[in-house]
């Protein structure tokens, strides 16, 4: 007789954990506040995850329609800063598709999915995968899909003092444009993402977006979140994905972290379910595994974000890269 698990939150972390647990013989009830499919604020550039990890979660085949990305170009404001091949291919897959496909997989495996309900409570056997903790922050995240938008590389990143915006292609040849902006800079009207891009000093990019066709319903925004480790607790609460830690999004690694977070949590939860360990032991193991896996890349990501969102920092980085003192490939690896 195994003990059941309840997961609060059906984003990437919650759904992939639910699938992994169902595959390992643990009964899961997953409570999701919203429903599927739906557009999410996310760059939809998935990098650093291995096929072995996707296999272990039981979700590799869901990536078969993903775009494979191999090149990137970065801009300092309007000026090209660097153009490179990616050291390993990345996936381009929309959350609109992916979350719904994961939800379907979860229910097919016998998981109980309840949509349109907010979970509250903190009992043993509850895993929090409810995304970012609400907090005060200067950031505004915006995204939209566009048709008819040509790109200079598989991943374009446009950096400025007011934030950054990344563009990448997802399935069906659509382009996902997603950015992080300082809230105080967002002032003008119209399509919010195009306006924020213009207000961030990226007029040429705003013009390109204006010439393309925004996909109806795909414009989404988030605010009130803070990057880094989320609420620390010693009370045996298990948190995974963004509920545990949020890496600066320019890295394109948060989705991978959500999957990896689910994967390192699965085994301790299976042992708790089988009665082999206490809940507090499982919680401590999961917390330690998160620290081991994510602390270094989070440190690098924070340092790089501070550097890249300041004019002088970008100039300094460009000089180091052009002199070969620092290699783009090394930095890319450090945040994965
Ligand atoms: C601007 C921006 C750009 C990004 N770009 C990228 C990128 O290019 N590549 C990348 O890898 N990552 C990117 N990320 C990060 C990535 O989106 C997240 O790391 C990822 O979504 C985390 O997944 P999650 O399952 O932990 O949380 P979420 O996907 O946020 O899922 C949490 C779920 O919990 C539900 N929920 C919340 N509260 C409750 C409750 N009380 N009860 C029930 N359900 C609840 C929500 O409805 C939601 O469905 C970006 C993030 C931002 C903000």
Tab-separated table of C-alpha atoms and ligand atoms in Angstrom:
chain	number	residue	atom	x	y	z
A	1	UNK	CA	0.000	0.000	0.000
A	2	UNK	CA	1.558	3.310	-1.091
A	3	UNK	CA	0.714	6.805	0.154
A	4	UNK	CA	-0.701	9.257	-2.440
A	5	UNK	CA	0.894	12.618	-3.303
A	6	UNK	CA	-0.919	15.900	-3.930
A	7	UNK	CA	0.751	18.428	-6.240
A	8	UNK	CA	-0.334	22.084	-6.062
A	9	UNK	CA	0.292	23.658	-9.484
A	10	UNK	CA	0.229	22.151	-12.960
A	11	UNK	CA	3.005	23.986	-14.802
A	12	UNK	CA	6.083	22.185	-16.081
A	13	UNK	CA	7.414	21.190	-12.663
A	14	UNK	CA	4.123	19.887	-11.267
A	15	UNK	CA	3.014	18.041	-14.400
A	16	UNK	CA	6.391	16.416	-15.071
A	17	UNK	CA	6.651	15.315	-11.429
A	18	UNK	CA	3.098	13.960	-11.619
A	19	UNK	CA	3.992	11.932	-14.720
A	20	UNK	CA	7.256	10.641	-13.207
A	21	UNK	CA	5.450	9.550	-10.017
A	22	UNK	CA	2.568	7.864	-11.846
A	23	UNK	CA	5.155	5.960	-13.915
A	24	UNK	CA	6.801	4.833	-10.651
A	25	UNK	CA	3.550	3.518	-9.223
A	26	UNK	CA	2.618	6.483	-6.978
A	27	UNK	CA	-0.956	7.786	-7.175
A	28	UNK	CA	-1.011	11.583	-7.732
A	29	UNK	CA	-3.740	14.195	-7.415
A	30	UNK	CA	-2.794	17.457	-9.146
A	31	UNK	CA	-4.653	20.711	-8.470
A	32	UNK	CA	-4.239	23.479	-11.074
A	33	UNK	CA	-5.729	26.947	-10.655
A	34	UNK	CA	-6.202	27.519	-14.426
A	35	UNK	CA	-6.860	25.218	-17.400
A	36	UNK	CA	-5.204	24.021	-20.643
A	37	UNK	CA	-4.170	25.030	-23.241
A	38	UNK	CA	-3.082	28.581	-22.470
A	39	UNK	CA	-0.358	31.025	-23.329
A	40	UNK	CA	2.253	31.617	-20.606
A	41	UNK	CA	4.874	34.323	-20.077
A	42	UNK	CA	7.959	32.352	-21.059
A	43	UNK	CA	10.736	32.626	-23.661
A	44	UNK	CA	9.986	29.036	-24.764
A	45	UNK	CA	13.675	28.412	-25.449
A	46	UNK	CA	14.530	25.149	-23.681
A	47	UNK	CA	18.223	24.515	-23.234
A	48	UNK	CA	20.448	22.349	-21.073
A	49	UNK	CA	18.046	19.425	-20.660
A	50	UNK	CA	19.327	16.024	-21.815
A	51	UNK	CA	17.410	13.273	-23.602
A	52	UNK	CA	18.273	10.975	-20.696
A	53	UNK	CA	16.549	13.373	-18.275
A	54	UNK	CA	13.487	13.659	-20.536
A	55	UNK	CA	13.375	9.851	-20.772
A	56	UNK	CA	13.604	9.497	-17.001
A	57	UNK	CA	10.593	11.814	-16.698
A	58	UNK	CA	8.738	9.874	-19.399
A	59	UNK	CA	8.186	12.927	-21.636
A	60	UNK	CA	10.860	12.818	-24.380
A	61	UNK	CA	8.423	12.027	-27.207
A	62	UNK	CA	6.471	15.239	-26.448
A	63	UNK	CA	9.413	17.208	-27.860
A	64	UNK	CA	9.189	15.638	-31.332
A	65	UNK	CA	7.432	18.694	-32.832
A	66	UNK	CA	9.876	21.154	-31.206
A	67	UNK	CA	12.166	23.322	-33.295
A	68	UNK	CA	15.884	22.527	-32.924
A	69	UNK	CA	17.893	25.705	-32.367
A	70	UNK	CA	21.582	25.898	-33.158
A	71	UNK	CA	22.474	29.591	-33.559
A	72	UNK	CA	22.193	32.783	-31.535
A	73	UNK	CA	22.792	36.496	-32.039
A	74	UNK	CA	22.998	39.062	-29.230
A	75	UNK	CA	22.488	42.818	-29.517
A	76	UNK	CA	23.672	45.640	-27.281
A	77	UNK	CA	20.719	47.972	-27.769
A	78	UNK	CA	20.438	48.185	-31.562
A	79	UNK	CA	24.021	47.099	-32.309
A	80	UNK	CA	25.001	43.445	-32.932
A	81	UNK	CA	27.242	42.292	-30.083
A	82	UNK	CA	27.994	38.661	-30.891
A	83	UNK	CA	26.816	35.872	-33.134
A	84	UNK	CA	27.596	32.239	-32.276
A	85	UNK	CA	26.566	28.639	-32.863
A	86	UNK	CA	25.104	27.024	-29.727
A	87	UNK	CA	27.353	24.362	-28.216
A	88	UNK	CA	24.332	22.037	-27.938
A	89	UNK	CA	20.978	22.322	-29.745
A	90	UNK	CA	18.091	23.850	-27.799
A	91	UNK	CA	14.346	23.182	-28.213
A	92	UNK	CA	11.756	25.754	-29.287
A	93	UNK	CA	8.330	24.630	-28.092
A	94	UNK	CA	5.409	26.753	-26.914
A	95	UNK	CA	3.942	26.462	-23.430
A	96	UNK	CA	0.551	26.531	-25.163
A	97	UNK	CA	1.405	23.126	-26.633
A	98	UNK	CA	3.696	21.707	-23.962
A	99	UNK	CA	1.618	22.241	-20.801
A	100	UNK	CA	-1.476	20.762	-22.481
A	101	UNK	CA	0.501	17.764	-23.791
A	102	UNK	CA	1.936	17.103	-20.316
A	103	UNK	CA	-1.525	17.369	-18.746
A	104	UNK	CA	-2.878	14.842	-21.234
A	105	UNK	CA	0.026	12.451	-20.561
A	106	UNK	CA	-0.544	12.763	-16.806
A	107	UNK	CA	-4.244	11.875	-16.996
A	108	UNK	CA	-3.587	9.021	-19.467
A	109	UNK	CA	-1.280	7.501	-16.844
A	110	UNK	CA	-4.127	7.535	-14.321
A	111	UNK	CA	-3.285	10.801	-12.527
A	112	UNK	CA	-6.204	12.811	-11.118
A	113	UNK	CA	-6.169	16.357	-12.559
A	114	UNK	CA	-8.441	19.028	-11.098
A	115	UNK	CA	-8.395	22.319	-13.020
A	116	UNK	CA	-9.880	25.659	-11.984
A	117	UNK	CA	-9.170	25.097	-8.262
A	118	UNK	CA	-6.633	26.812	-6.037
A	119	UNK	CA	-4.986	24.541	-3.509
A	120	UNK	CA	-4.441	25.711	0.060
A	121	UNK	CA	-2.899	23.800	2.925
A	122	UNK	CA	0.384	22.302	3.910
A	123	UNK	CA	-0.055	18.699	4.947
A	124	UNK	CA	2.386	15.851	4.589
A	125	UNK	CA	2.297	14.511	1.063
A	126	UNK	CA	1.782	17.949	-0.540
A	127	UNK	CA	4.300	19.209	-3.095
A	128	UNK	CA	4.165	22.906	-4.012
A	129	UNK	CA	4.759	23.490	-7.723
A	130	UNK	CA	2.699	26.677	-7.882
A	131	UNK	CA	5.306	28.834	-9.627
A	132	UNK	CA	6.819	32.095	-8.477
A	133	UNK	CA	6.078	33.356	-4.983
A	134	UNK	CA	4.388	36.736	-4.972
A	135	UNK	CA	6.796	39.476	-4.001
A	136	UNK	CA	7.627	43.102	-4.645
A	137	UNK	CA	9.864	43.587	-7.644
A	138	UNK	CA	10.779	46.061	-10.316
A	139	UNK	CA	10.243	43.513	-13.114
A	140	UNK	CA	7.480	43.126	-15.646
A	141	UNK	CA	7.519	40.028	-17.873
A	142	UNK	CA	5.674	40.196	-21.222
A	143	UNK	CA	5.266	37.780	-24.082
A	144	UNK	CA	3.378	37.351	-27.359
A	145	UNK	CA	3.490	35.098	-30.408
A	146	UNK	CA	3.913	36.601	-33.878
A	147	UNK	CA	3.397	35.322	-37.417
A	148	UNK	CA	5.404	36.662	-40.329
A	149	UNK	CA	8.506	37.672	-38.369
A	150	UNK	CA	11.965	36.885	-39.808
A	151	UNK	CA	14.826	36.220	-37.368
A	152	UNK	CA	18.587	36.749	-37.755
A	153	UNK	CA	19.363	33.541	-35.788
A	154	UNK	CA	17.437	30.825	-33.957
A	155	UNK	CA	17.660	32.875	-30.773
A	156	UNK	CA	17.896	36.677	-30.854
A	157	UNK	CA	18.592	38.438	-27.563
A	158	UNK	CA	18.297	42.237	-27.402
A	159	UNK	CA	19.802	43.745	-24.251
A	160	UNK	CA	19.349	47.232	-22.900
A	161	UNK	CA	19.530	49.108	-19.594
A	162	UNK	CA	15.768	48.786	-19.225
A	163	UNK	CA	15.710	45.002	-19.638
A	164	UNK	CA	15.944	42.534	-22.483
A	165	UNK	CA	13.804	40.734	-25.039
A	166	UNK	CA	14.407	37.325	-26.596
A	167	UNK	CA	12.918	36.034	-29.853
A	168	UNK	CA	12.820	32.412	-30.878
A	169	UNK	CA	10.779	30.242	-33.192
A	170	UNK	CA	8.414	27.602	-31.809
A	171	UNK	CA	6.316	24.936	-33.540
A	172	UNK	CA	4.188	25.960	-36.567
A	173	UNK	CA	6.789	28.581	-37.571
A	174	UNK	CA	5.534	31.115	-35.022
A	175	UNK	CA	7.946	33.445	-33.248
A	176	UNK	CA	7.706	33.832	-29.495
A	177	UNK	CA	8.873	37.242	-28.282
A	178	UNK	CA	9.332	37.501	-24.537
A	179	UNK	CA	11.026	40.096	-22.409
A	180	UNK	CA	11.792	41.308	-18.963
A	181	UNK	CA	11.330	45.041	-18.503
A	182	UNK	CA	11.701	47.429	-15.602
A	183	UNK	CA	8.151	48.397	-14.670
A	184	UNK	CA	8.931	52.101	-14.295
A	185	UNK	CA	9.994	52.220	-17.987
A	186	UNK	CA	6.711	50.909	-19.374
A	187	UNK	CA	4.716	54.016	-20.273
A	188	UNK	CA	3.294	54.127	-23.797
A	189	UNK	CA	0.098	52.535	-25.096
A	190	UNK	CA	-0.775	50.057	-27.897
A	191	UNK	CA	0.311	46.402	-27.931
A	192	UNK	CA	1.943	46.162	-24.485
A	193	UNK	CA	4.962	44.119	-25.587
A	194	UNK	CA	5.719	46.362	-28.569
A	195	UNK	CA	5.256	49.464	-26.397
A	196	UNK	CA	7.532	48.082	-23.658
A	197	UNK	CA	10.155	47.188	-26.285
A	198	UNK	CA	10.047	50.751	-27.612
A	199	UNK	CA	10.120	52.240	-24.111
A	200	UNK	CA	13.157	50.092	-23.309
A	201	UNK	CA	15.009	51.938	-26.099
A	202	UNK	CA	14.725	49.180	-28.730
A	203	UNK	CA	12.922	51.187	-31.429
A	204	UNK	CA	14.112	49.117	-34.414
A	205	UNK	CA	12.961	45.882	-32.816
A	206	UNK	CA	9.629	47.495	-31.877
A	207	UNK	CA	9.224	48.418	-35.548
A	208	UNK	CA	9.941	44.819	-36.665
A	209	UNK	CA	7.317	43.568	-34.206
A	210	UNK	CA	4.806	46.164	-35.441
A	211	UNK	CA	5.312	44.906	-39.018
A	212	UNK	CA	4.567	41.304	-37.960
A	213	UNK	CA	1.157	39.816	-37.035
A	214	UNK	CA	0.555	39.253	-33.303
A	215	UNK	CA	-1.312	36.009	-32.599
A	216	UNK	CA	-4.647	36.775	-30.963
A	217	UNK	CA	-4.816	35.922	-27.266
A	218	UNK	CA	-1.079	35.255	-26.965
A	219	UNK	CA	-0.145	38.531	-25.231
A	220	UNK	CA	0.485	37.780	-21.536
A	221	UNK	CA	2.156	39.591	-18.651
A	222	UNK	CA	3.459	38.869	-15.149
A	223	UNK	CA	4.719	41.113	-12.379
A	224	UNK	CA	5.368	40.873	-8.640
A	225	UNK	CA	7.993	38.177	-8.674
A	226	UNK	CA	11.540	38.112	-7.464
A	227	UNK	CA	14.389	36.132	-8.945
A	228	UNK	CA	16.571	33.725	-6.964
A	229	UNK	CA	15.703	31.336	-4.120
A	230	UNK	CA	12.056	31.664	-3.129
A	231	UNK	CA	10.585	31.417	0.358
A	232	UNK	CA	12.886	29.380	2.627
A	233	UNK	CA	11.069	27.190	5.093
A	234	UNK	CA	12.143	24.695	7.708
A	235	UNK	CA	8.625	23.395	8.163
A	236	UNK	CA	8.903	20.395	5.865
A	237	UNK	CA	7.238	22.144	2.933
A	238	UNK	CA	8.380	20.645	-0.375
A	239	UNK	CA	8.708	23.185	-3.199
A	240	UNK	CA	9.835	22.497	-6.759
A	241	UNK	CA	10.331	24.509	-9.980
A	242	UNK	CA	9.880	28.277	-9.718
A	243	UNK	CA	8.330	27.808	-6.263
A	244	UNK	CA	11.807	26.791	-5.106
A	245	UNK	CA	14.081	28.935	-7.248
A	246	UNK	CA	13.816	31.333	-10.229
A	247	UNK	CA	16.861	31.805	-12.421
A	248	UNK	CA	17.131	35.086	-14.404
A	249	UNK	CA	15.138	34.293	-17.553
A	250	UNK	CA	17.723	35.550	-20.096
A	251	UNK	CA	19.545	32.227	-19.466
A	252	UNK	CA	16.743	30.202	-21.106
A	253	UNK	CA	17.163	27.611	-18.363
A	254	UNK	CA	14.114	27.987	-16.064
A	255	UNK	CA	12.038	25.360	-17.881
A	256	UNK	CA	14.937	22.908	-17.738
A	257	UNK	CA	15.290	23.655	-14.028
A	258	UNK	CA	11.586	22.917	-13.552
A	259	UNK	CA	12.081	19.497	-15.198
A	260	UNK	CA	15.298	18.754	-13.283
A	261	UNK	CA	13.659	19.877	-10.058
A	262	UNK	CA	10.858	17.349	-10.664
A	263	UNK	CA	13.370	14.625	-11.470
A	264	UNK	CA	15.507	15.024	-8.323
A	265	UNK	CA	12.347	15.106	-6.206
A	266	UNK	CA	10.777	11.945	-7.633
A	267	UNK	CA	12.928	9.310	-5.890
A	268	UNK	CA	12.631	10.691	-2.309
A	269	UNK	CA	8.869	11.046	-2.850
A	270	UNK	CA	8.609	7.434	-4.071
A	271	UNK	CA	10.405	6.304	-0.901
A	272	UNK	CA	8.063	8.404	1.270
A	273	UNK	CA	5.104	6.968	-0.579
A	274	UNK	CA	6.355	3.434	0.117
A	275	UNK	CA	6.757	4.281	3.820
A	276	UNK	CA	10.558	3.937	3.694
A	277	UNK	CA	11.274	7.494	4.978
A	278	UNK	CA	9.472	10.254	6.896
A	279	UNK	CA	8.109	13.356	5.130
A	280	UNK	CA	10.669	15.645	6.789
A	281	UNK	CA	13.491	13.425	5.523
A	282	UNK	CA	12.133	13.538	1.981
A	283	UNK	CA	11.777	17.333	2.235
A	284	UNK	CA	15.361	17.767	3.497
A	285	UNK	CA	16.733	15.508	0.735
A	286	UNK	CA	14.870	17.452	-1.933
A	287	UNK	CA	16.039	20.808	-0.605
A	288	UNK	CA	19.672	19.657	-0.511
A	289	UNK	CA	19.445	18.245	-4.047
A	290	UNK	CA	18.149	21.625	-5.265
A	291	UNK	CA	21.034	23.495	-3.612
A	292	UNK	CA	23.593	21.111	-5.125
A	293	UNK	CA	22.102	21.276	-8.585
A	294	UNK	CA	21.222	24.961	-8.915
A	295	UNK	CA	23.348	27.132	-6.577
A	296	UNK	CA	26.298	27.620	-8.954
A	297	UNK	CA	24.287	28.330	-12.088
A	298	UNK	CA	22.068	30.753	-10.167
A	299	UNK	CA	25.139	32.637	-8.908
A	300	UNK	CA	26.563	32.937	-12.437
A	301	UNK	CA	23.200	33.964	-13.872
A	302	UNK	CA	22.731	36.757	-11.323
A	303	UNK	CA	26.217	38.082	-11.910
A	304	UNK	CA	25.782	38.006	-15.702
A	305	UNK	CA	22.354	39.642	-15.549
A	306	UNK	CA	23.743	42.565	-13.504
A	307	UNK	CA	26.561	42.951	-16.034
A	308	UNK	CA	24.457	42.643	-19.180
A	309	UNK	CA	21.693	45.045	-18.173
A	310	UNK	CA	24.158	47.925	-17.722
A	311	UNK	CA	25.719	49.812	-20.613
A	312	UNK	CA	29.263	49.675	-19.226
A	313	UNK	CA	28.863	46.025	-18.252
A	314	UNK	CA	27.871	45.130	-21.811
A	315	UNK	CA	30.841	47.048	-23.222
A	316	UNK	CA	33.172	45.303	-20.769
A	317	UNK	CA	31.702	41.888	-21.654
A	318	UNK	CA	31.996	42.616	-25.405
A	319	UNK	CA	35.690	43.512	-25.008
A	320	UNK	CA	36.450	40.377	-22.979
A	321	UNK	CA	34.624	38.218	-25.541
A	322	UNK	CA	36.318	39.829	-28.550
A	323	UNK	CA	39.767	39.442	-26.962
A	324	UNK	CA	39.017	35.802	-26.221
A	325	UNK	CA	39.619	36.362	-22.467
A	326	UNK	CA	36.164	34.880	-21.874
A	327	UNK	CA	34.434	32.456	-24.226
A	328	UNK	CA	30.705	32.686	-24.906
A	329	UNK	CA	30.500	28.862	-24.786
A	330	UNK	CA	31.958	28.838	-21.248
A	331	UNK	CA	29.418	31.382	-19.967
A	332	UNK	CA	26.579	29.581	-21.763
A	333	UNK	CA	27.588	26.349	-19.966
A	334	UNK	CA	27.900	28.068	-16.571
A	335	UNK	CA	24.197	28.978	-16.529
A	336	UNK	CA	23.067	25.444	-17.413
B	1	LIG	C1	9.928	36.798	-18.778
B	1	LIG	C2	10.272	35.341	-18.610
B	1	LIG	C3	10.918	34.658	-19.656
B	1	LIG	C4	11.283	33.326	-19.504
B	1	LIG	N1	11.920	32.675	-20.537
B	1	LIG	C5	12.322	31.399	-20.397
B	1	LIG	C6	12.977	30.706	-21.455
B	1	LIG	O1	13.165	31.198	-22.561
B	1	LIG	N2	13.400	29.453	-21.209
B	1	LIG	C7	13.214	28.825	-20.026
B	1	LIG	O2	13.653	27.679	-19.875
B	1	LIG	N3	12.565	29.432	-19.020
B	1	LIG	C8	12.107	30.700	-19.169
B	1	LIG	N4	11.433	31.325	-18.149
B	1	LIG	C9	11.204	30.595	-16.898
B	1	LIG	C10	10.105	29.557	-16.994
B	1	LIG	O3	8.931	30.126	-17.542
B	1	LIG	C11	9.791	29.023	-15.586
B	1	LIG	O4	10.994	28.675	-14.945
B	1	LIG	C12	8.849	27.829	-15.628
B	1	LIG	O5	7.598	28.222	-16.102
B	1	LIG	C13	8.701	27.221	-14.230
B	1	LIG	O6	7.718	26.212	-14.253
B	1	LIG	P1	6.873	25.897	-12.932
B	1	LIG	O7	6.080	24.693	-13.253
B	1	LIG	O8	7.759	25.886	-11.755
B	1	LIG	O9	5.926	27.151	-12.724
B	1	LIG	P2	4.708	27.642	-13.640
B	1	LIG	O10	4.930	27.282	-15.055
B	1	LIG	O11	4.518	29.086	-13.290
B	1	LIG	O12	3.463	26.798	-13.128
B	1	LIG	C14	2.874	27.019	-11.885
B	1	LIG	C15	1.415	26.622	-11.976
B	1	LIG	O13	0.822	26.651	-10.680
B	1	LIG	C16	-0.509	27.147	-10.786
B	1	LIG	N5	-0.876	27.640	-9.459
B	1	LIG	C17	-0.422	28.730	-8.793
B	1	LIG	N6	-0.940	28.797	-7.551
B	1	LIG	C18	-1.733	27.710	-7.412
B	1	LIG	C19	-2.538	27.193	-6.339
B	1	LIG	N7	-2.610	27.804	-5.139
B	1	LIG	N8	-3.241	26.056	-6.547
B	1	LIG	C20	-3.182	25.427	-7.738
B	1	LIG	N9	-2.429	25.846	-8.781
B	1	LIG	C21	-1.707	26.975	-8.611
B	1	LIG	C22	-0.423	28.195	-11.876
B	1	LIG	O14	-1.682	28.415	-12.472
B	1	LIG	C23	0.580	27.545	-12.848
B	1	LIG	O15	-0.059	26.785	-13.839
B	1	LIG	C24	11.011	32.650	-18.290
B	1	LIG	C25	10.349	33.315	-17.256
B	1	LIG	C26	9.981	34.642	-17.410
B	1	LIG	C27	9.256	35.353	-16.277
